[in-house]
PDB file of C-alpha atoms in Angstrom:
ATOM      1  CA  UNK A 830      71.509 146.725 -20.560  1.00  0.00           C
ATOM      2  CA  UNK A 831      69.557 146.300 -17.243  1.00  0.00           C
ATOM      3  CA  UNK A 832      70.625 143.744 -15.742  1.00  0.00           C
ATOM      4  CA  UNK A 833      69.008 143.898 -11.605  1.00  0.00           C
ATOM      5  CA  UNK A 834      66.929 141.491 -12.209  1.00  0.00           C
ATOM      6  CA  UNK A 835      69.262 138.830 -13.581  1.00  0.00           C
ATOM      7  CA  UNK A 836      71.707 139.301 -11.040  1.00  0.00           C
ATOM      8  CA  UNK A 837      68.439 139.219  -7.942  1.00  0.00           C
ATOM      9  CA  UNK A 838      67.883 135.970  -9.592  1.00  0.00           C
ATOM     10  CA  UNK A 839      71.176 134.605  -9.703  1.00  0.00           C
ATOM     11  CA  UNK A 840      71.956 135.895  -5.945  1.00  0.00           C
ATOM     12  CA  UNK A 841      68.435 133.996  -4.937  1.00  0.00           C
ATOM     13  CA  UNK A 842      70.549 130.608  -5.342  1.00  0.00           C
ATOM     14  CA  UNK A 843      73.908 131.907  -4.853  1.00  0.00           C
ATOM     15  CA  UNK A 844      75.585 135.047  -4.323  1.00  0.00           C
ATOM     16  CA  UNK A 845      78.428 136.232  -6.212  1.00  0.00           C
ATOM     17  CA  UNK A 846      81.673 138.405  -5.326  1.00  0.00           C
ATOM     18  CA  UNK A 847      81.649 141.511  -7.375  1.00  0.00           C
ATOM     19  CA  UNK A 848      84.444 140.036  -9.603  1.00  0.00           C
ATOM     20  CA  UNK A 849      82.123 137.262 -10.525  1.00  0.00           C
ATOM     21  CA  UNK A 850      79.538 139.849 -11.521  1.00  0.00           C
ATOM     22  CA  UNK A 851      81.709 141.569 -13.940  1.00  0.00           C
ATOM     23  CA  UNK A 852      83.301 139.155 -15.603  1.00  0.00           C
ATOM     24  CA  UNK A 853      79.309 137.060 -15.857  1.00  0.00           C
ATOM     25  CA  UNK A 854      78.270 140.604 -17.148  1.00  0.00           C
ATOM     26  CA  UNK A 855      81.481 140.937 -19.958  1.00  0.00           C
ATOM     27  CA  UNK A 856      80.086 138.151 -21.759  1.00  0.00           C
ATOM     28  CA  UNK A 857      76.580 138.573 -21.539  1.00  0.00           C
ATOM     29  CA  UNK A 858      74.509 140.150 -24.382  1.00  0.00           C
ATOM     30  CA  UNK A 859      71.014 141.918 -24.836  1.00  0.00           C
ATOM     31  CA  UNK A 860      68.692 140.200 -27.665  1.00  0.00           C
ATOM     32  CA  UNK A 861      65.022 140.623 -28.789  1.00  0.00           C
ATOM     33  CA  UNK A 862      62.942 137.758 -30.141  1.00  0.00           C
ATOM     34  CA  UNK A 863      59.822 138.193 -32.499  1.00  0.00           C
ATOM     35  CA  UNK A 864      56.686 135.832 -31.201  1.00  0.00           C
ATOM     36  CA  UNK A 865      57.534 132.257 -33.267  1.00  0.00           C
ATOM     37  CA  UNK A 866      61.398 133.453 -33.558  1.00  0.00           C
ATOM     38  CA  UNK A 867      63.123 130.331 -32.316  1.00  0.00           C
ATOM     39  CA  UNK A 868      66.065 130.785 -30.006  1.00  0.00           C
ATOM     40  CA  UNK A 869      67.203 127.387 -30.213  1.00  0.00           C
ATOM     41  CA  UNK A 870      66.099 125.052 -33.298  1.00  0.00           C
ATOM     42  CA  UNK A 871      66.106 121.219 -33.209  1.00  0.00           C
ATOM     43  CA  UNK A 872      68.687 119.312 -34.484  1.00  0.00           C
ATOM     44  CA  UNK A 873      71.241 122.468 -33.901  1.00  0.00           C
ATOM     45  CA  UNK A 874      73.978 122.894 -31.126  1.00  0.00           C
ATOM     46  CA  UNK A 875      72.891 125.350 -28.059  1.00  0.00           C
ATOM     47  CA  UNK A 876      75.069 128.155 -28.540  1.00  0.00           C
ATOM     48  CA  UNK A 877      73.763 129.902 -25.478  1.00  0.00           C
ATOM     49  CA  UNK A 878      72.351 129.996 -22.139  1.00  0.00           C
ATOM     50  CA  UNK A 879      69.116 132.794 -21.652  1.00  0.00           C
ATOM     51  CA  UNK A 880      67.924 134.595 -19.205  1.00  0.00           C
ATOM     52  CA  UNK A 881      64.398 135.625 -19.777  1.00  0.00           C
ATOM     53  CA  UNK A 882      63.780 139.404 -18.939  1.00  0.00           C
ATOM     54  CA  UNK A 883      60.024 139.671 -20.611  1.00  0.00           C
ATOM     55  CA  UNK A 884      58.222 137.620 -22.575  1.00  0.00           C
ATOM     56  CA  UNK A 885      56.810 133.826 -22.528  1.00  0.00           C
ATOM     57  CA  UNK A 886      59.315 130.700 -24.178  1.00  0.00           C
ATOM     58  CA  UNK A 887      58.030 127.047 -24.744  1.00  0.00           C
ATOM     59  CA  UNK A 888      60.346 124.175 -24.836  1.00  0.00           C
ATOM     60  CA  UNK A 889      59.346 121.256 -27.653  1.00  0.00           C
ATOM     61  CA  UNK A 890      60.175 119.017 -29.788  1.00  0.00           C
ATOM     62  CA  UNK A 891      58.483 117.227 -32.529  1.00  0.00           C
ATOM     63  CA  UNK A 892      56.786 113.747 -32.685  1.00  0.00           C
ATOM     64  CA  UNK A 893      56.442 111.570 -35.472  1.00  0.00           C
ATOM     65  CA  UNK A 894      53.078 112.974 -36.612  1.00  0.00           C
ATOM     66  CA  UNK A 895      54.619 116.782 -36.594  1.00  0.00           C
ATOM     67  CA  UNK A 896      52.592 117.513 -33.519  1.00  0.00           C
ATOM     68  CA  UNK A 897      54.359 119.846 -31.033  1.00  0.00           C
ATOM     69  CA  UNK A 898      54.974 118.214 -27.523  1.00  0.00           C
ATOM     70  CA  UNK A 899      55.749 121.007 -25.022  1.00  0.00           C
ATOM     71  CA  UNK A 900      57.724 119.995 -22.493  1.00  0.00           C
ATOM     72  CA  UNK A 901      57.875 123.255 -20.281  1.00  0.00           C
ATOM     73  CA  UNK A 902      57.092 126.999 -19.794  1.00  0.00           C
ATOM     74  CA  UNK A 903      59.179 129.542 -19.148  1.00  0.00           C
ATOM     75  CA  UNK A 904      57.697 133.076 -17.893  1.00  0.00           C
ATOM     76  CA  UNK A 905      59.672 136.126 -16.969  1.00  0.00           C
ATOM     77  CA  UNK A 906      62.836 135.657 -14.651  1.00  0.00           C
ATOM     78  CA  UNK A 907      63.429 132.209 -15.815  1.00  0.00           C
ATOM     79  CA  UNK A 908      67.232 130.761 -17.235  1.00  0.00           C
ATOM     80  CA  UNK A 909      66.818 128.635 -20.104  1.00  0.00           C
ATOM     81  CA  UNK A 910      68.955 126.481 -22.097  1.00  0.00           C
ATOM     82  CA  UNK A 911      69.056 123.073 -24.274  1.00  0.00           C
ATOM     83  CA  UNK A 912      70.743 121.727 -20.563  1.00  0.00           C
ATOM     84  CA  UNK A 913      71.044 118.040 -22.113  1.00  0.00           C
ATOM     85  CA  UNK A 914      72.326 119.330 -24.894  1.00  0.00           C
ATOM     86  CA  UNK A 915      74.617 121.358 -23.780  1.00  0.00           C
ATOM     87  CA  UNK A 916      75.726 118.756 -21.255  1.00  0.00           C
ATOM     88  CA  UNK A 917      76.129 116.350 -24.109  1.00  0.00           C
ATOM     89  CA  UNK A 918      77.894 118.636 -26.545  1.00  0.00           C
ATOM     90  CA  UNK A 919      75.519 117.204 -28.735  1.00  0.00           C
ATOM     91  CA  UNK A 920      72.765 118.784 -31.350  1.00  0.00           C
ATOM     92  CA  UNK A 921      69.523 119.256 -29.134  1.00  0.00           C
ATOM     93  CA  UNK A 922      66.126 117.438 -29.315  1.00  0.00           C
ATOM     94  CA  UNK A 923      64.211 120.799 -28.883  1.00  0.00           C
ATOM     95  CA  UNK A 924      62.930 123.749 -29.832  1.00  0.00           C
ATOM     96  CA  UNK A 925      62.935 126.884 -27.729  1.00  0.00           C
ATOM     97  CA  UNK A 926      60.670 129.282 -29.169  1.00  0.00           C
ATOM     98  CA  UNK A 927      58.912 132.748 -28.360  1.00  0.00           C
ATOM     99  CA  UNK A 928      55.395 132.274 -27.651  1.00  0.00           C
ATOM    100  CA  UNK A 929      55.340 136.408 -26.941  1.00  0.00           C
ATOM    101  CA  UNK A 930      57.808 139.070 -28.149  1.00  0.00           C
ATOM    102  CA  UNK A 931      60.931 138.531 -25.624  1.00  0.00           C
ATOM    103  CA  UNK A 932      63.794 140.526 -24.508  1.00  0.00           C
ATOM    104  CA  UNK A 933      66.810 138.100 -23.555  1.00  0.00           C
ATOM    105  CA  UNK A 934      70.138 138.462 -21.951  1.00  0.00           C
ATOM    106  CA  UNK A 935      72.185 135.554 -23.575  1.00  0.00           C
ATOM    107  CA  UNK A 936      75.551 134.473 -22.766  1.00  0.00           C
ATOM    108  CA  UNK A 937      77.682 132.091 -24.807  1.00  0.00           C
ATOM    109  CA  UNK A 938      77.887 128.417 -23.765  1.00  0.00           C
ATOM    110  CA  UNK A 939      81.758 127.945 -24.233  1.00  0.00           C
ATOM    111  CA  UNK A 940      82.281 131.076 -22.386  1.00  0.00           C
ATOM    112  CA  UNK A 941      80.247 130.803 -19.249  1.00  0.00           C
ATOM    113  CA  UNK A 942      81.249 127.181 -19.176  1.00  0.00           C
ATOM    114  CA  UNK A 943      84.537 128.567 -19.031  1.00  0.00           C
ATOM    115  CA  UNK A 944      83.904 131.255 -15.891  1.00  0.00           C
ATOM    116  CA  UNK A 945      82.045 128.127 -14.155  1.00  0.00           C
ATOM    117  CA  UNK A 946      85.922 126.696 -13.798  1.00  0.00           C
ATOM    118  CA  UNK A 947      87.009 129.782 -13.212  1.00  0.00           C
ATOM    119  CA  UNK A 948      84.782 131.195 -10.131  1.00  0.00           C
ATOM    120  CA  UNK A 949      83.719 128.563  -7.873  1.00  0.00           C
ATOM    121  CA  UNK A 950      80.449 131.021  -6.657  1.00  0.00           C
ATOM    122  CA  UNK A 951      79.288 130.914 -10.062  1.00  0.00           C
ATOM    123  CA  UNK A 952      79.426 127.198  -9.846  1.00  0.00           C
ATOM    124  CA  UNK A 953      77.722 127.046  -6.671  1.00  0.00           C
ATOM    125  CA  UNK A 954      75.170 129.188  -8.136  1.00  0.00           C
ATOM    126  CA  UNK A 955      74.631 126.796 -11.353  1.00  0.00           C
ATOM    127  CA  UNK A 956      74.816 123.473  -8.918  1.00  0.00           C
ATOM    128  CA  UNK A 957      71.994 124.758  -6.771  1.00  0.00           C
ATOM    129  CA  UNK A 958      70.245 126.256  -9.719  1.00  0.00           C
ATOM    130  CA  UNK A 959      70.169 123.010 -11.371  1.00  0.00           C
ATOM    131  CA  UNK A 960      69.415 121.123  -8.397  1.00  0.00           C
ATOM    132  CA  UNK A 961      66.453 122.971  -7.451  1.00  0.00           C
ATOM    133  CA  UNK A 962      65.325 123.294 -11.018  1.00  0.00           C
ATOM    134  CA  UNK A 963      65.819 120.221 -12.648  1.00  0.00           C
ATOM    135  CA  UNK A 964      65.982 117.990  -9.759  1.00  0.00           C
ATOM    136  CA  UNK A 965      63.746 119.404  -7.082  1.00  0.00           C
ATOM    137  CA  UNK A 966      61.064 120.703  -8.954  1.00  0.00           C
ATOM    138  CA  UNK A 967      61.054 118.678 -12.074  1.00  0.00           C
ATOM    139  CA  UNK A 968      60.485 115.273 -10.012  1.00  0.00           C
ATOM    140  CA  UNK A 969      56.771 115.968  -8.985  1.00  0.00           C
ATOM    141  CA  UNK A 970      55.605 116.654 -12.372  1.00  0.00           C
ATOM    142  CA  UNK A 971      57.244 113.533 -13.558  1.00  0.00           C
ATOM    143  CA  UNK A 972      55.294 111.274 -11.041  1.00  0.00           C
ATOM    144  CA  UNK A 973      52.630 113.357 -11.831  1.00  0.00           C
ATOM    145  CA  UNK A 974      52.460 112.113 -15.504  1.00  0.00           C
ATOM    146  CA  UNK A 975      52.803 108.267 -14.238  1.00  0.00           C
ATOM    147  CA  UNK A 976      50.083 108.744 -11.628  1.00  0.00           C
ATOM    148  CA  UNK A 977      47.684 111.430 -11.937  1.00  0.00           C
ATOM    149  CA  UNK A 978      45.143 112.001 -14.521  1.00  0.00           C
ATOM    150  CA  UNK A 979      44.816 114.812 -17.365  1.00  0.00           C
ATOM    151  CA  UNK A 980      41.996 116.047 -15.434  1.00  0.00           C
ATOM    152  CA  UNK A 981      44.653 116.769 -12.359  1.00  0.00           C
ATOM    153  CA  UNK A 982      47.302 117.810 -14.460  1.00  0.00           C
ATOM    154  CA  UNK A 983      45.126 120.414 -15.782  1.00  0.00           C
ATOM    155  CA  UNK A 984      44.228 121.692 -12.514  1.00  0.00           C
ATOM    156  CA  UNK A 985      47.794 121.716 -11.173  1.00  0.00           C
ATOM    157  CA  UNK A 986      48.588 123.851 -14.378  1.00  0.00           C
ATOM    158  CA  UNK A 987      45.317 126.449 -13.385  1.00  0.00           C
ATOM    159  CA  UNK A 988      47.391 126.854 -10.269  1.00  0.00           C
ATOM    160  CA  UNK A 989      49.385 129.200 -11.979  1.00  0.00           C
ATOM    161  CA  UNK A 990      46.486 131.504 -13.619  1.00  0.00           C
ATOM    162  CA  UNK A 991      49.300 134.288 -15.255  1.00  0.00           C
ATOM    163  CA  UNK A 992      50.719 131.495 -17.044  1.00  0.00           C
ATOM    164  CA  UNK A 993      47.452 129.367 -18.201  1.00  0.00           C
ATOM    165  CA  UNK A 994      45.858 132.453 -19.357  1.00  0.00           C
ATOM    166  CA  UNK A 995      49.425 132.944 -21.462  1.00  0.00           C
ATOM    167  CA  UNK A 996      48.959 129.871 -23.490  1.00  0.00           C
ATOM    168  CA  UNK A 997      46.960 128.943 -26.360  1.00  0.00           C
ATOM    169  CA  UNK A 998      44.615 125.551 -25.820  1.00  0.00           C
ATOM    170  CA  UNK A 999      46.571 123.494 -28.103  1.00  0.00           C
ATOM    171  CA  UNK A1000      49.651 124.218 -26.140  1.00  0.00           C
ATOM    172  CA  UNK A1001      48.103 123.427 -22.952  1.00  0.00           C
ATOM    173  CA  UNK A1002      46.706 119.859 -24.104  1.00  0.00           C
ATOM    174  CA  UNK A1003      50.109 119.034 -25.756  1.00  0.00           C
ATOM    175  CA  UNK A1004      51.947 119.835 -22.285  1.00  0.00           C
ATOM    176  CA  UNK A1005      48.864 117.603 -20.727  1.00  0.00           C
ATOM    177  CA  UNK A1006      50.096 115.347 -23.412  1.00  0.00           C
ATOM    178  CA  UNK A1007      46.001 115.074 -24.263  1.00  0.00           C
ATOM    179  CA  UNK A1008      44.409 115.953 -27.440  1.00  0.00           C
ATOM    180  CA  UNK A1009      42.816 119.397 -28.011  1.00  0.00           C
ATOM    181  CA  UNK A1010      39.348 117.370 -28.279  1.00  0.00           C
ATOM    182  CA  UNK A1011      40.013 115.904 -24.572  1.00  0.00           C
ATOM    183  CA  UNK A1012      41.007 118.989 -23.406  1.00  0.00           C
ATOM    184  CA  UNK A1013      37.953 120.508 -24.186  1.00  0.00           C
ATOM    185  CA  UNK A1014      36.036 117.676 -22.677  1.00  0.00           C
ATOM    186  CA  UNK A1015      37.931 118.003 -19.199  1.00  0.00           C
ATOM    187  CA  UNK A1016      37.049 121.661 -19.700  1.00  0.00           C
ATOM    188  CA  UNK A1017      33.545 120.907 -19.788  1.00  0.00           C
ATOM    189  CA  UNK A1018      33.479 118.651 -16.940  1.00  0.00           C
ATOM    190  CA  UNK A1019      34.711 120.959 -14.463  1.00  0.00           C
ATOM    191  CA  UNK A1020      32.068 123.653 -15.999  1.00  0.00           C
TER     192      UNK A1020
END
C-alpha cells in the first residue's frame, strides 16, 4: 500500500513523530470502489474515515422528492468522512458515493478515534484539519448560498475547471441547489 501521499497530506496540517506514523499506518486499509459503489449509505453508522488516493466522491443526501442534493466534492488527496455523524455516534444523513472508480485508504472510526487520545500530534493534525476544512473553508460557501446568486455560484464552481469538467450537469445544478432547466439557462447567458 502506498501511502506518500497520505502521509504529505497529513504532515501539510500537522506533522507526526514516526511512532504516530506506524501505529496511523497499522490500522489503515487499501479499498477499491466501483463508480456508484457507495462508501457510506444513508441512514447507516460511518464505520470509517477515507482518504481519497484517485478517483472523484460526492457527498448527498436525499430530499423529499428523491432528488439528490450534493453537498460537496471530493477530488484526489481529500479525507472524507460522515464528520456529524461520526461526531454524533449517530446513523448519518448522507451518502458518500463514487462518482469515478476510486482507490481508498480507510481506517476504522473506533480505532483512529482511539490513537487521537492516544498521540496528541495526531490530534493536532485532526483539530487543524477540521478547522481549516470545515470551519475555514466551509464558511464562504455558506454565505455564499445566503447572498450570491446561482449565476455566481456557478462561476465560483468554474474556478476549479478539473473538477467542473468531472461532474455531470445534474450534479452541478443540485450542488447550485438550481434545477437542471436553470442551469442550462445560466449556461446560456454567459454564452
Amino acid at each position: 500500500m502506498n501511502t506518500s501521499e497520505f502521509l504529505k497530506q497529513i504532515n501539510q496540517y500537522y506533522p507526526l513523530s514516526e511512532e504516530t506514523i506506524n501505529a496511523l499506518l497499522n490500522i489503515c486499509t487499501e479499498d477499491k470502489y466501483s463508480k456508484n459503489d457507495l462508501l457510506l449509505e444513508s441512514g447507516s453508522m460511518a464505520r470509517y474515515y477515507y482518504f481519497l488516493k484517485s478517483g472523484l466522491v460526492g457527498y448527498y443526501t436525499v430530499d423529499e422528492k428523491g432528488e439528490s442534493i450534493y453537498k460537496i466534492f471530493f477530488e484526489e488527496n481529500s479525507f472524507i468522512a460522515s464528520t456529524a455523524a461520526i461526531i454524533k455516534n449517530q446513523p448519518s444523513d448522507f451518502n458518500i458515493i463514487a462518482l469515478e472508480d476510486c482507490s481508498v485508504i480507510k481506517y476504522p472510526v473506533k480505532a483512529y478515534r482511539e490513537l487521537l487520545e492516544q498521540y496528541h500530534d495526531l490530534a493536532l493534525f485532526h483539530m487543524y484539519y477540521l478547522e481549516k476544512n470545515w470551519v475555514v473553508k466551509k464558511e464562504p460557501l455558506e454565505v455564499s448560498l445566503k447572498y450570491e446568486t446561482a449565476k455566481q455560484r456557478y462561476l465560483l464552481l468554474l474556478e476549479n475547471l478539473s473538477l467542473y469538467n468531472r461532474l455531470k450537469q445534474n450534479q452541478i445544478a443540485s450542488y447550485l441547489g438550481i434545477t437542471p432547466t436553470q442551469l442550462s439557462r445560466i449556461k446560456k447567458d454567459l454564452s
